[in-house]
Amino acid sequence: MKQTLLAVAMLFVLGSCASKKKLLSAQKQANEIQIQLDKARADLNDCDSRTASLNNDLKAKNDELTSKNAKMKELEEQVEFLKKNNNNLLDRMSDLSVISKEGSESIKKSLAMMDQQGAQIRDLNKSIQHKDSLNMALVLNLKRSLADVSDEDVQIEVKKGVVYVSLSDKMLFRSGSSVINSAADNVLGKVAKILNDYKEIEILIEGHTDNVPIATDKVADNWDLSVLRATAVARTLQKKYGVEPVRMIAGGRGEYLPKVANDSAPNRSLNRRTEIIITPKLDQFFNLYTPNAGK
């Protein structure tokens, strides 16, 4: 009986050992499978990351391709535009090629003439600017020199590009006379000093009267009186103050160029005047219009 129980116990022990071995083996396989599973999951995650990265790269490439296609289309349109312009230019060159040699020479002459005219215009503008600057200097110097003289006796202004110095009749002459008053010498001396400082100007002296008739043994009429008064001023500037006579012109306007209507005594007084008109040398000025003048 004891032997039987011992045999059964031995069988149980042996069976238990075999089951434990199987269990350990199964556990080992399970661990290996778990390791493989974890590796597979890691590989899957890595694959997903790479797939996402590749998708991003693919999207960027697609965007870049779309942009390049748009630029390509724009370039193709530009090429087409240039082709059309090139054809137009070729057509124009074809038209121009029929211009004769005489026509080409004519065009060259016209261009040369335009250049010459442009140079003349530049010279003329320079001369006008110089004349305007000269007029401004003259006016300032005259007004400074004659600052102590009444505005009723002397008026200085620029009209039509020249300087006018208007001297009143009552300051210069007695009524109906062409003899200059001694009191006027001071004024004429100051004017003469300015005139002598500017040798490149010419001087026109004009006498003016009102419309009241005059007739004496020495004066035939107002026109005669205006001329005599102008020459009296010119003679005084020449002989007393050294103004070169070659620069002066003396003339009379009589009653025919009044400043205001001769309808009152004050207005008639304004019209009785002698004007010293200061101008640039006209021959030099007008030579600008004729390039070959003086050659």
Short mmCIF file of C-alpha atoms in Angstrom, two decimals:
data_model
loop_
_atom_site.label_atom_id
_atom_site.label_comp_id
_atom_site.label_asym_id
_atom_site.label_seq_id
_atom_site.Cartn_x
_atom_site.Cartn_y
_atom_site.Cartn_z
CA MET A 1 0.00 0.00 0.00
CA LYS A 2 2.78 2.37 0.93
CA GLN A 3 4.56 1.54 -2.23
CA THR A 4 1.47 2.36 -4.25
CA LEU A 5 1.04 5.75 -2.60
CA LEU A 6 4.69 6.51 -3.18
CA ALA A 7 4.36 5.66 -6.82
CA VAL A 8 1.31 7.93 -7.15
CA ALA A 9 3.18 10.76 -5.42
CA MET A 10 6.12 10.34 -7.72
CA LEU A 11 3.84 10.50 -10.75
CA PHE A 12 2.24 13.70 -9.41
CA VAL A 13 5.59 15.31 -8.81
CA LEU A 14 6.80 14.34 -12.23
CA GLY A 15 3.59 15.69 -13.77
CA SER A 16 3.95 18.96 -11.89
CA CYS A 17 7.52 19.42 -13.10
CA ALA A 18 6.45 18.81 -16.69
CA SER A 19 3.63 21.38 -16.42
CA LYS A 20 6.00 23.97 -14.93
CA LYS A 21 8.42 23.52 -17.78
CA LYS A 22 5.60 24.00 -20.27
CA LEU A 23 4.46 27.08 -18.39
CA LEU A 24 7.94 28.57 -18.40
CA SER A 25 8.29 27.79 -22.08
CA ALA A 26 4.92 29.40 -22.83
CA GLN A 27 5.87 32.42 -20.73
CA LYS A 28 9.13 32.79 -22.64
CA GLN A 29 7.30 32.64 -25.97
CA ALA A 30 4.82 35.21 -24.74
CA ASN A 31 7.68 37.52 -23.75
CA GLU A 32 9.29 37.12 -27.14
CA ILE A 33 5.99 37.80 -28.85
CA GLN A 34 5.52 40.93 -26.66
CA ILE A 35 8.99 42.15 -27.63
CA GLN A 36 8.22 41.57 -31.29
CA LEU A 37 4.87 43.31 -30.85
CA ASP A 38 6.53 46.34 -29.20
CA LYS A 39 9.09 46.44 -31.99
CA ALA A 40 6.34 46.20 -34.57
CA ARG A 41 4.46 49.05 -32.89
CA ALA A 42 7.61 51.18 -32.80
CA ASP A 43 8.23 50.39 -36.47
CA LEU A 44 4.62 51.31 -37.21
CA ASN A 45 4.96 54.63 -35.37
CA ASP A 46 8.18 55.35 -37.22
CA CYS A 47 6.48 54.48 -40.48
CA ASP A 48 3.58 56.80 -39.63
CA SER A 49 6.03 59.62 -38.88
CA ARG A 50 7.84 59.07 -42.15
CA THR A 51 4.54 58.90 -43.99
CA ALA A 52 3.45 62.22 -42.45
CA SER A 53 6.81 63.79 -43.34
CA LEU A 54 6.57 62.47 -46.89
CA ASN A 55 3.03 63.84 -47.16
CA ASN A 56 4.26 67.26 -46.04
CA ASP A 57 7.12 67.12 -48.53
CA LEU A 58 4.69 66.06 -51.23
CA LYS A 59 2.38 68.99 -50.42
CA ALA A 60 5.31 71.44 -50.50
CA LYS A 61 6.45 70.02 -53.84
CA ASN A 62 2.90 70.29 -55.20
CA ASP A 63 2.71 73.93 -54.06
CA GLU A 64 6.10 74.63 -55.59
CA LEU A 65 5.01 72.93 -58.81
CA THR A 66 1.82 74.99 -58.89
CA SER A 67 3.85 78.20 -58.40
CA LYS A 68 6.32 77.22 -61.10
CA ASN A 69 3.47 76.37 -63.47
CA ALA A 70 1.98 79.83 -62.83
CA LYS A 71 5.35 81.48 -63.51
CA MET A 72 5.77 79.34 -66.59
CA LYS A 73 2.41 80.51 -67.86
CA GLU A 74 3.34 84.13 -67.16
CA LEU A 75 6.63 83.69 -68.99
CA GLU A 76 4.87 82.08 -71.93
CA GLU A 77 2.52 85.08 -72.09
CA GLN A 78 5.51 87.45 -71.99
CA VAL A 79 7.22 85.49 -74.74
CA GLU A 80 4.07 85.70 -76.82
CA PHE A 81 3.87 89.46 -76.21
CA LEU A 82 7.52 89.91 -77.16
CA LYS A 83 6.97 87.87 -80.31
CA LYS A 84 4.13 90.17 -81.33
CA ASN A 85 6.22 93.28 -80.58
CA ASN A 86 9.13 91.80 -82.46
CA ASN A 87 6.91 91.21 -85.46
CA ASN A 88 5.67 94.80 -85.24
CA LEU A 89 9.24 96.08 -85.06
CA LEU A 90 10.21 93.96 -88.02
CA ASP A 91 7.29 95.38 -89.96
CA ARG A 92 8.34 98.93 -89.04
CA MET A 93 11.93 98.25 -89.98
CA SER A 94 10.70 96.91 -93.25
CA ASP A 95 8.76 100.15 -93.77
CA LEU A 96 11.77 102.24 -92.76
CA SER A 97 14.02 100.38 -95.13
CA VAL A 98 12.20 101.91 -98.08
CA ILE A 99 13.29 105.44 -97.06
CA SER A 100 15.59 106.73 -99.75
CA LYS A 101 19.09 108.05 -99.16
CA GLU A 102 17.83 111.56 -99.92
CA GLY A 103 15.18 111.13 -97.23
CA SER A 104 17.80 110.09 -94.70
CA GLU A 105 19.92 113.13 -95.54
CA SER A 106 16.87 115.34 -95.18
CA ILE A 107 16.19 113.88 -91.73
CA LYS A 108 19.80 114.46 -90.70
CA LYS A 109 19.63 118.07 -91.86
CA SER A 110 16.37 118.59 -90.00
CA LEU A 111 17.86 117.17 -86.79
CA ALA A 112 20.95 119.37 -87.19
CA MET A 113 18.72 122.41 -87.71
CA MET A 114 16.70 121.51 -84.60
CA ASP A 115 19.93 121.29 -82.58
CA GLN A 116 21.01 124.68 -83.93
CA GLN A 117 17.65 126.22 -83.09
CA GLY A 118 17.83 124.71 -79.61
CA ALA A 119 21.25 126.34 -79.11
CA GLN A 120 19.85 129.68 -80.32
CA ILE A 121 16.92 129.41 -77.91
CA ARG A 122 19.27 128.67 -75.03
CA ASP A 123 21.40 131.68 -75.97
CA LEU A 124 18.31 133.84 -76.24
CA ASN A 125 17.05 132.73 -72.83
CA LYS A 126 20.47 133.45 -71.33
CA SER A 127 20.43 136.92 -72.92
CA ILE A 128 16.93 137.62 -71.63
CA GLN A 129 17.92 136.52 -68.12
CA HIS A 130 20.98 138.76 -68.31
CA LYS A 131 18.83 141.69 -69.49
CA ASP A 132 16.32 141.14 -66.69
CA SER A 133 19.12 141.03 -64.12
CA LEU A 134 20.58 144.21 -65.60
CA ASN A 135 17.19 145.94 -65.45
CA MET A 136 16.76 144.94 -61.81
CA ALA A 137 20.22 146.31 -60.92
CA LEU A 138 19.51 149.55 -62.82
CA VAL A 139 16.19 150.11 -61.06
CA LEU A 140 17.67 149.47 -57.62
CA ASN A 141 20.66 151.75 -58.25
CA LEU A 142 18.51 154.52 -59.72
CA LYS A 143 16.02 154.42 -56.86
CA ARG A 144 18.83 154.41 -54.31
CA SER A 145 20.54 157.35 -56.02
CA LEU A 146 17.30 159.36 -56.39
CA ALA A 147 15.83 158.48 -53.00
CA ASP A 148 15.81 162.16 -51.96
CA VAL A 149 13.84 163.27 -55.05
CA SER A 150 10.05 163.54 -54.90
CA ASP A 151 8.04 160.78 -56.59
CA GLU A 152 6.08 163.50 -58.35
CA ASP A 153 9.26 164.66 -60.08
CA VAL A 154 10.85 161.28 -60.88
CA GLN A 155 9.21 157.92 -61.51
CA ILE A 156 11.20 154.74 -62.24
CA GLU A 157 9.58 151.59 -63.63
CA VAL A 158 10.14 148.62 -65.95
CA LYS A 159 7.83 148.37 -68.96
CA LYS A 160 8.09 146.03 -71.93
CA GLY A 161 11.45 144.77 -70.72
CA VAL A 162 13.17 148.18 -70.47
CA VAL A 163 13.70 150.72 -67.69
CA TYR A 164 11.81 154.04 -67.83
CA VAL A 165 12.94 157.09 -65.88
CA SER A 166 10.16 159.67 -66.20
CA LEU A 167 11.13 163.28 -65.31
CA SER A 168 8.36 165.79 -64.74
CA ASP A 169 8.06 168.92 -66.87
CA LYS A 170 7.83 171.24 -63.86
CA MET A 171 11.18 170.02 -62.50
CA LEU A 172 13.05 170.29 -65.82
CA PHE A 173 11.65 173.32 -67.67
CA ARG A 174 9.73 176.54 -67.36
CA SER A 175 6.41 176.61 -69.15
CA GLY A 176 6.86 176.55 -72.93
CA SER A 177 10.67 176.50 -72.61
CA SER A 178 13.33 173.95 -73.56
CA VAL A 179 16.00 175.43 -71.28
CA ILE A 180 16.78 173.10 -68.37
CA ASN A 181 16.33 174.55 -64.87
CA SER A 182 19.45 174.69 -62.72
CA ALA A 183 17.59 172.76 -60.00
CA ALA A 184 17.28 169.79 -62.39
CA ASP A 185 21.04 169.48 -62.85
CA ASN A 186 21.38 167.54 -59.59
CA VAL A 187 18.85 164.93 -60.74
CA LEU A 188 20.38 164.58 -64.22
CA GLY A 189 23.83 164.25 -62.65
CA LYS A 190 22.69 161.32 -60.51
CA VAL A 191 21.04 159.63 -63.51
CA ALA A 192 24.18 160.20 -65.61
CA LYS A 193 26.37 158.51 -62.99
CA ILE A 194 24.29 155.32 -63.22
CA LEU A 195 24.28 155.50 -67.03
CA ASN A 196 28.08 155.80 -67.08
CA ASP A 197 28.40 152.74 -64.84
CA TYR A 198 26.64 150.56 -67.46
CA LYS A 199 28.43 150.95 -70.78
CA GLU A 200 26.50 148.14 -72.52
CA ILE A 201 23.15 149.95 -72.53
CA GLU A 202 21.67 152.46 -74.94
CA ILE A 203 19.63 155.50 -74.00
CA LEU A 204 16.50 156.78 -75.72
CA ILE A 205 15.29 160.21 -74.57
CA GLU A 206 11.67 161.06 -75.41
CA GLY A 207 9.94 164.40 -74.91
CA HIS A 208 6.16 164.52 -74.23
CA THR A 209 3.71 167.42 -73.94
CA ASP A 210 0.03 167.90 -73.21
CA ASN A 211 -2.45 168.87 -75.92
CA VAL A 212 -2.57 172.61 -75.21
CA PRO A 213 -1.42 174.29 -78.46
CA ILE A 214 1.79 176.34 -78.46
CA ALA A 215 3.36 178.55 -81.13
CA THR A 216 6.21 181.02 -80.64
CA ASP A 217 9.07 182.46 -82.66
CA LYS A 218 11.29 179.52 -81.65
CA VAL A 219 8.74 176.72 -81.21
CA ALA A 220 6.35 175.75 -83.98
CA ASP A 221 4.11 173.38 -82.01
CA ASN A 222 4.03 170.75 -79.21
CA TRP A 223 5.90 168.26 -81.34
CA ASP A 224 8.68 170.75 -81.91
CA LEU A 225 8.78 171.54 -78.17
CA SER A 226 9.02 167.84 -77.20
CA VAL A 227 11.98 167.31 -79.56
CA LEU A 228 13.81 170.42 -78.28
CA ARG A 229 13.36 169.31 -74.68
CA ALA A 230 14.66 165.78 -75.45
CA THR A 231 17.75 167.15 -77.20
CA ALA A 232 18.33 169.56 -74.30
CA VAL A 233 18.44 166.65 -71.85
CA ALA A 234 20.72 164.62 -74.15
CA ARG A 235 23.06 167.61 -74.56
CA THR A 236 23.27 168.13 -70.81
CA LEU A 237 24.03 164.43 -70.18
CA GLN A 238 26.75 164.58 -72.83
CA LYS A 239 28.45 167.91 -72.13
CA LYS A 240 28.05 168.18 -68.36
CA TYR A 241 28.23 164.57 -67.25
CA GLY A 242 30.19 162.76 -69.95
CA VAL A 243 27.58 160.33 -71.25
CA GLU A 244 28.78 159.14 -74.68
CA PRO A 245 26.58 160.69 -77.41
CA VAL A 246 26.88 157.53 -79.53
CA ARG A 247 24.74 155.75 -76.93
CA MET A 248 21.91 158.30 -77.00
CA ILE A 249 18.89 158.91 -79.25
CA ALA A 250 16.75 162.02 -78.74
CA GLY A 251 13.20 162.25 -80.07
CA GLY A 252 9.82 163.87 -79.44
CA ARG A 253 6.36 162.36 -79.11
CA GLY A 254 4.52 165.67 -78.78
CA GLU A 255 1.02 165.22 -77.39
CA TYR A 256 0.44 161.90 -79.15
CA LEU A 257 1.41 159.40 -76.43
CA PRO A 258 -0.23 160.69 -73.22
CA LYS A 259 -0.09 158.72 -69.98
CA VAL A 260 -3.65 159.79 -69.10
CA ALA A 261 -6.45 161.71 -70.79
CA ASN A 262 -5.80 165.48 -71.16
CA ASP A 263 -9.10 166.35 -69.49
CA SER A 264 -7.87 168.18 -66.38
CA ALA A 265 -4.97 170.31 -65.21
CA PRO A 266 -3.45 167.52 -63.01
CA ASN A 267 -3.68 165.06 -65.90
CA ARG A 268 -2.08 167.50 -68.33
CA SER A 269 0.73 167.98 -65.81
CA LEU A 270 1.33 164.20 -65.77
CA ASN A 271 1.52 164.12 -69.57
CA ARG A 272 4.18 166.86 -69.70
CA ARG A 273 7.32 164.80 -69.09
CA THR A 274 10.67 163.70 -70.49
CA GLU A 275 11.42 159.97 -70.37
CA ILE A 276 14.89 158.43 -70.32
CA ILE A 277 14.42 154.90 -71.63
CA ILE A 278 17.32 152.55 -70.88
CA THR A 279 17.58 149.57 -73.24
CA PRO A 280 20.08 146.80 -74.07
CA LYS A 281 22.07 147.28 -77.26
CA LEU A 282 19.52 146.19 -79.81
CA ASP A 283 22.03 145.11 -82.46
CA GLN A 284 23.61 142.61 -80.05
CA PHE A 285 20.24 141.43 -78.83
CA PHE A 286 18.72 140.83 -82.27
CA ASN A 287 21.89 139.14 -83.55
CA LEU A 288 20.72 136.15 -81.47
CA TYR A 289 17.96 135.62 -84.03
CA THR A 290 20.49 135.62 -86.91
CA PRO A 291 23.35 133.22 -86.12
CA ASN A 292 25.54 134.43 -89.01
CA ALA A 293 25.07 138.12 -88.27
CA GLY A 294 28.31 140.01 -87.93
CA LYS A 295 30.37 137.26 -89.58
#
